[in-house]
CSV table of C-alpha atoms in Angstrom, one decimal:
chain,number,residue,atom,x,y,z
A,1330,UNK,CA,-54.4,-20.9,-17.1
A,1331,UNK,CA,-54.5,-20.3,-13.7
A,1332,UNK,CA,-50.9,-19.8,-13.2
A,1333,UNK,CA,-51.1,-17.3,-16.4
A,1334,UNK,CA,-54.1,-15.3,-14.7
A,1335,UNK,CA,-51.7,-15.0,-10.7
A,1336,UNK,CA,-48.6,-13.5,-13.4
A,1337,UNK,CA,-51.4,-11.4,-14.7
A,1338,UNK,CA,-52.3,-10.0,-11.1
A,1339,UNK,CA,-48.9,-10.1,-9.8
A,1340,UNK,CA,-47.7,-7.5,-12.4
A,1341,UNK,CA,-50.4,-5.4,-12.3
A,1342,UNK,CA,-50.8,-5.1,-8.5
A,1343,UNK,CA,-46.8,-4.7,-8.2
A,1344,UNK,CA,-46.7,-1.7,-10.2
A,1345,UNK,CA,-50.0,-0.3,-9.1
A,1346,UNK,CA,-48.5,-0.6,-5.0
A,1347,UNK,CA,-45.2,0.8,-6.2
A,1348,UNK,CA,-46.6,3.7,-7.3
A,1349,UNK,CA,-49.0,4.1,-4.9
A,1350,UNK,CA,-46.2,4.2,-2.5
A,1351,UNK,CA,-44.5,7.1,-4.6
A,1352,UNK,CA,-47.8,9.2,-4.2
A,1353,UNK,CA,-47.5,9.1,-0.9
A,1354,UNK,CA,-45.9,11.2,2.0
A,1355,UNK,CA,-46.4,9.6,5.1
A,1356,UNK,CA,-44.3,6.6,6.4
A,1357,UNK,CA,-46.5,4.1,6.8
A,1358,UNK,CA,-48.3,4.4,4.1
A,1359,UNK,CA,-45.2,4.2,2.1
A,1360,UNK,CA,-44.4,1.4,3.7
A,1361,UNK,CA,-48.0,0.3,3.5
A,1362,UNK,CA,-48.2,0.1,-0.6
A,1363,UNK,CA,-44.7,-1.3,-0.9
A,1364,UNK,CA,-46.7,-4.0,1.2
A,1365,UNK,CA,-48.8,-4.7,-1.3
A,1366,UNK,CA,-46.3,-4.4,-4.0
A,1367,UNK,CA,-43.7,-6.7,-1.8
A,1368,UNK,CA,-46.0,-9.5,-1.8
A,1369,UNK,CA,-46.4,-9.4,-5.3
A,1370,UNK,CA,-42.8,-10.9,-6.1
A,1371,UNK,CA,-44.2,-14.1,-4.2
A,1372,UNK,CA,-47.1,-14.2,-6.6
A,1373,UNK,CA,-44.3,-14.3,-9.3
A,1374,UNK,CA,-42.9,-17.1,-7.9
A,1375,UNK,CA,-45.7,-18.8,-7.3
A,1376,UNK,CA,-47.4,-18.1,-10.8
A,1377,UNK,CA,-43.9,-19.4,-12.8
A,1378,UNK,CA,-44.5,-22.6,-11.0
A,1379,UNK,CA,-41.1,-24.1,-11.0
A,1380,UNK,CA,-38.8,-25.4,-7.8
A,1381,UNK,CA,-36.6,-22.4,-7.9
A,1382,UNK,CA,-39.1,-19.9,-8.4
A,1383,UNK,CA,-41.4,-21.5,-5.3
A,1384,UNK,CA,-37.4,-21.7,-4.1
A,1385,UNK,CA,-36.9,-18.0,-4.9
A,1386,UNK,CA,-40.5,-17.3,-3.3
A,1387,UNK,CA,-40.1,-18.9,0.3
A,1388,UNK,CA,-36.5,-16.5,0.3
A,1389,UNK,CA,-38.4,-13.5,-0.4
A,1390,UNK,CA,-40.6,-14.3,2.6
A,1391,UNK,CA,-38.1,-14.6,5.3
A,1392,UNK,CA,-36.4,-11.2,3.2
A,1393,UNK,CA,-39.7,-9.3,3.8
A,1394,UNK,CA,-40.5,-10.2,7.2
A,1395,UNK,CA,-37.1,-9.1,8.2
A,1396,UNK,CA,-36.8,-5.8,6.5
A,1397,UNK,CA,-40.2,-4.4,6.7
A,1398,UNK,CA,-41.0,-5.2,10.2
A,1399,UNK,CA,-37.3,-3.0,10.1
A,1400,UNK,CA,-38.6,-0.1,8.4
A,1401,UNK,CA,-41.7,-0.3,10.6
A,1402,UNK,CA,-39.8,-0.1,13.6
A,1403,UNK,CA,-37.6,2.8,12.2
A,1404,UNK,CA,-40.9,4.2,11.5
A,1405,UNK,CA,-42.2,3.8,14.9
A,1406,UNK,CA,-38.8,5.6,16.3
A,1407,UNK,CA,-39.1,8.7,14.1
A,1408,UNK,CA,-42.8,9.0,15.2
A,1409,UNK,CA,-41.6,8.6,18.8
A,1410,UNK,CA,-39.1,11.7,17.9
A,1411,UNK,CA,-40.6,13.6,15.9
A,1412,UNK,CA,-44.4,13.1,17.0
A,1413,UNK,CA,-45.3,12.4,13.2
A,1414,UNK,CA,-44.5,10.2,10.2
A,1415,UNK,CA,-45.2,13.1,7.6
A,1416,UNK,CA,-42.7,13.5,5.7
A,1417,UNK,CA,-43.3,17.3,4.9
A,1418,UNK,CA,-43.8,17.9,8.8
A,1419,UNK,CA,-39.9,16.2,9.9
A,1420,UNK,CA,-36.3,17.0,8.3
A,1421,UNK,CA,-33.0,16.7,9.7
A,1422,UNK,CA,-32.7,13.7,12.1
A,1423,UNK,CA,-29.4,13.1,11.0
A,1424,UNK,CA,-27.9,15.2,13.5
A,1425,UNK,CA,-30.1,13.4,16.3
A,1426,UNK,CA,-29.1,10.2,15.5
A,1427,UNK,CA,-26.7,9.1,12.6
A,1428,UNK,CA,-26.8,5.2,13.8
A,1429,UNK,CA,-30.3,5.5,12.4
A,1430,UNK,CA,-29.7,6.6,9.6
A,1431,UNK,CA,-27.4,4.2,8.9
A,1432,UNK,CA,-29.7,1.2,9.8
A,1433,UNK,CA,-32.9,3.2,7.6
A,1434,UNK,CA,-30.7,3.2,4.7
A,1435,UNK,CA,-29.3,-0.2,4.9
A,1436,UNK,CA,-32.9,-1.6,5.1
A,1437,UNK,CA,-34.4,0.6,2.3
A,1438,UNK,CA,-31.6,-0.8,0.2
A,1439,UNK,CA,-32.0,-4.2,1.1
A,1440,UNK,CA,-36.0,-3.6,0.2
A,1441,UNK,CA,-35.4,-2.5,-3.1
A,1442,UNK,CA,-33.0,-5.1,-4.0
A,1443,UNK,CA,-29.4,-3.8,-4.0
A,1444,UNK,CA,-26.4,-6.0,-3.8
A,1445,UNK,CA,-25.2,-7.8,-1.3
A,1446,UNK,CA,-28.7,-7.8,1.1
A,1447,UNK,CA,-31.2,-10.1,1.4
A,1448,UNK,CA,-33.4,-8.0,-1.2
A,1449,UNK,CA,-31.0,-8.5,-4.2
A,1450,UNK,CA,-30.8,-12.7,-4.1
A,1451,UNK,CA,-34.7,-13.2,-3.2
A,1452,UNK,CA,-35.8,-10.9,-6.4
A,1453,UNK,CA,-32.6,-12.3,-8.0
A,1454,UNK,CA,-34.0,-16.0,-7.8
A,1455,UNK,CA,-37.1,-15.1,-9.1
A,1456,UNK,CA,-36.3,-12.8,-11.9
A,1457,UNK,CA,-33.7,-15.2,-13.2
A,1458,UNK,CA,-36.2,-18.4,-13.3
A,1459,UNK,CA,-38.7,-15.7,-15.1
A,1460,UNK,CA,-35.8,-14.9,-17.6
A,1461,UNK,CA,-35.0,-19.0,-18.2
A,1462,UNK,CA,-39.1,-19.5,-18.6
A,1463,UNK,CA,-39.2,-16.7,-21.1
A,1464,UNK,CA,-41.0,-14.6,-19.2
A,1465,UNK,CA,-39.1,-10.9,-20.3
A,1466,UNK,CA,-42.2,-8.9,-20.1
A,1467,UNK,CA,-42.9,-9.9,-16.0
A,1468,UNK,CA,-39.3,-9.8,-15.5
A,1469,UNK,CA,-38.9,-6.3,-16.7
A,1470,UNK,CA,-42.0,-4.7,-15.0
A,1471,UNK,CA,-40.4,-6.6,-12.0
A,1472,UNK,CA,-36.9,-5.0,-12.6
A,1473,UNK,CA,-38.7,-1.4,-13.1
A,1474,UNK,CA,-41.0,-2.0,-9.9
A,1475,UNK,CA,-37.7,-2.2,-8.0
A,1476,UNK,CA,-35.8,1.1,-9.5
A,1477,UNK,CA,-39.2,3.0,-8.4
A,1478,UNK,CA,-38.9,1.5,-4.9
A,1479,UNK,CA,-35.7,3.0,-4.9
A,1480,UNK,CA,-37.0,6.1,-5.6
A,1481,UNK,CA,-39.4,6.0,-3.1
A,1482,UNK,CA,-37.2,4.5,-0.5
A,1483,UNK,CA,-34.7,6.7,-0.8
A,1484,UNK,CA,-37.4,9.4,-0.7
A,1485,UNK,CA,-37.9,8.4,3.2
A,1486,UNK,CA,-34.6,8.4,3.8
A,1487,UNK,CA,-33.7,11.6,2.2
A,1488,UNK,CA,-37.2,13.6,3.9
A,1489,UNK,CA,-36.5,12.1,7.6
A,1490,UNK,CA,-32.6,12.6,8.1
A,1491,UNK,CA,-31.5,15.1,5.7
A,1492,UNK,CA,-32.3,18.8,5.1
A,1493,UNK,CA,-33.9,21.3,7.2
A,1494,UNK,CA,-34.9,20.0,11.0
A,1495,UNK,CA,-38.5,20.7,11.4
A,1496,UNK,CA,-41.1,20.3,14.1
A,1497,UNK,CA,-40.6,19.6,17.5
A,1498,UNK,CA,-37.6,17.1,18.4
A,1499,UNK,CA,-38.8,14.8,21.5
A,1500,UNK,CA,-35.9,13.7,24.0
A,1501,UNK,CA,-35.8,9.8,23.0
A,1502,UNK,CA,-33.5,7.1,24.4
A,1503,UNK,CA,-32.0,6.1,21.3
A,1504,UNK,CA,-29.7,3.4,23.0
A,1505,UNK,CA,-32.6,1.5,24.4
A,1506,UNK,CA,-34.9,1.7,21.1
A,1507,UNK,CA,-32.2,0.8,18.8
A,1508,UNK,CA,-31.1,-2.8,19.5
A,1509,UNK,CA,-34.3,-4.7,17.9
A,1510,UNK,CA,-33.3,-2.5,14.8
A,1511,UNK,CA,-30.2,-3.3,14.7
A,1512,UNK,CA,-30.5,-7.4,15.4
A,1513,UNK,CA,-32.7,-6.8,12.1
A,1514,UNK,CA,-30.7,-5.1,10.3
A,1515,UNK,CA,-27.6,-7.4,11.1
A,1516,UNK,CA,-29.8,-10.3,9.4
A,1517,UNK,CA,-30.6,-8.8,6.2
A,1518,UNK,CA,-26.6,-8.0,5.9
A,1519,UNK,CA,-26.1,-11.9,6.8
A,1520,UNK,CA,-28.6,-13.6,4.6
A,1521,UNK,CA,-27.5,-11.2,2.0
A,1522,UNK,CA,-23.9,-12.1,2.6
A,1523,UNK,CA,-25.0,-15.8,3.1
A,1524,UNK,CA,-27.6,-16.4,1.1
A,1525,UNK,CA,-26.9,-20.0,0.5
A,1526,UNK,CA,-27.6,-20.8,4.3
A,1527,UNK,CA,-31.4,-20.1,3.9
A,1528,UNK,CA,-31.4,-21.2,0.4
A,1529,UNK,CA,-30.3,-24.7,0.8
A,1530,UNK,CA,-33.8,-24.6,3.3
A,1531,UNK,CA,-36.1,-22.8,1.1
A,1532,UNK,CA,-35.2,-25.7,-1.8
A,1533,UNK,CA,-35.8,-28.6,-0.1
A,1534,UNK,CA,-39.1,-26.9,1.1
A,1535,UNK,CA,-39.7,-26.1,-2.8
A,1536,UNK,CA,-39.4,-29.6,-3.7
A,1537,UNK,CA,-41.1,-31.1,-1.2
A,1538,UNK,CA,-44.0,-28.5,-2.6
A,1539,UNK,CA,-43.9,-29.6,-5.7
A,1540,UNK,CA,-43.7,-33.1,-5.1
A,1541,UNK,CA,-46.0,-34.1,-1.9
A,1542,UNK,CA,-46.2,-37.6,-1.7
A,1543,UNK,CA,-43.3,-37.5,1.5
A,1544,UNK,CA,-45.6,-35.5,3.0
A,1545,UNK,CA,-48.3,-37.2,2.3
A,1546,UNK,CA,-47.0,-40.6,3.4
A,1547,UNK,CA,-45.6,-38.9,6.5
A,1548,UNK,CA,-48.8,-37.6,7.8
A,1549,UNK,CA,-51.0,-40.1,6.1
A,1550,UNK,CA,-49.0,-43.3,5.7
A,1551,UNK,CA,-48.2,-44.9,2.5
A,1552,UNK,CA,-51.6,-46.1,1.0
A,1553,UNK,CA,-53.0,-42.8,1.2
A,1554,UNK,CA,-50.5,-41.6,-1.6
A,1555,UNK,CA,-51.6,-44.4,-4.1
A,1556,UNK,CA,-55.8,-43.1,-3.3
A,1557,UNK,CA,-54.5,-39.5,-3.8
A,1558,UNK,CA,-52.6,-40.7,-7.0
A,1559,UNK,CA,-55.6,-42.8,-7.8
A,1560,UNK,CA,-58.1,-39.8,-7.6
């Protein structure tokens, strides 16, 4: 029941962040709900309580950290250019700096799960374990939750660097601002490219979760798995 009731929450609160992200027009608060939507896909994994869905759940929390901390920092750079995250009050940075618009599209891909970045094998993992379980109707608001990131992503992507410049364009170093971005960047591309690397980790770690007594005995010693087992 309880694992029923975190599938129950997950679903709702991943839709509810995703389009909470489409209503809105600043940056960060974008970002903010796709947060909250995000995390939502380790709920999944959690609530279908199986090795490769814990598996696919510890994956899709060294994928977040990367790419949002990413987009955050793009973020960060368009504020420090632009003096604003709205997206009604900037336009037209692709002419300032094409590099980052590369590196803002690359990670707003790899957020909404398209092949071959991190994004794509983390959800993949999950939503395939949901699909073996049964589980269509979580799967599919999980497969829609990521075409309307897409949408919203690409929404960024489209209102900072394309179109009309607007506002006042700040003389910004890009050279020294861009290397973090790009370091991030490079590891979404690898894990994505890679993804057995970190997966061989992540399902060890998976089984160990779902069978504790080696960790138990490590830390404890070996009599306190029997009294666990006992109680």
């Amino acid at each position: 029941m309880t694992h029923e009731l975190l599938l129950i929450i997950a679903a709702l609160t991943m839709f509810l962040g995703v389009l909470g992200a489409i209503s809105q027009m600043d940056i960060k608060r974008i970002l903010s709900c796709h947060i909250v939507c995000q995390i939502e896909y380790m709920i999944l994994g959690i609530g279908l309580f199986t090795t490769q869905a814990l598996a696919g759940a510890l994956f899709y929390i060294i994928h977040h950290v990367i790419v949002k901390s990413t987009l955050f920092l793009v973020s960060s750079l368009v504020q420090m250019t632009t003096g604003t995250t709205h997206l009604k009050k900037i336009g037209g940075l692709q002419a300032r700096s094409w590099i980052l618009n590369a590196l803002c599209l690359i990670a707003a891909l790899s957020l909404a799960g398209i092949p071959p970045l991190s994004g794509f094998f983390s959800k993949f993992i999950i939503l395939k374990e949901g699909v073996q379980l049964g589980r269509y109707g979580y799967v599919a608001i999980g497969l829609v939750c990521s075409l309307l990131t897409i949408f919203s992503m690409l929404k960024i992507w489209n209102g900072v660097f394309w179109g009309e410049q607007k506002g006042e364009i700040r003389q910004v170093s890009m050279p020294m601002l861009l290397p973090g971005v790009i370091l991030l960047v490079a590891l979404t591309v690898s894990i994505g490219l890679f993804p057995h690397v970190i997966y061989g980790v992540v399902e060890i770690a998976a089984e160990q979760m779902m069978s504790p007594d080696a960790y138990i005995e490590a830390v404890l010693g070996s009599e306190s798995v029997t009294q666990v087992a006992k109680f």
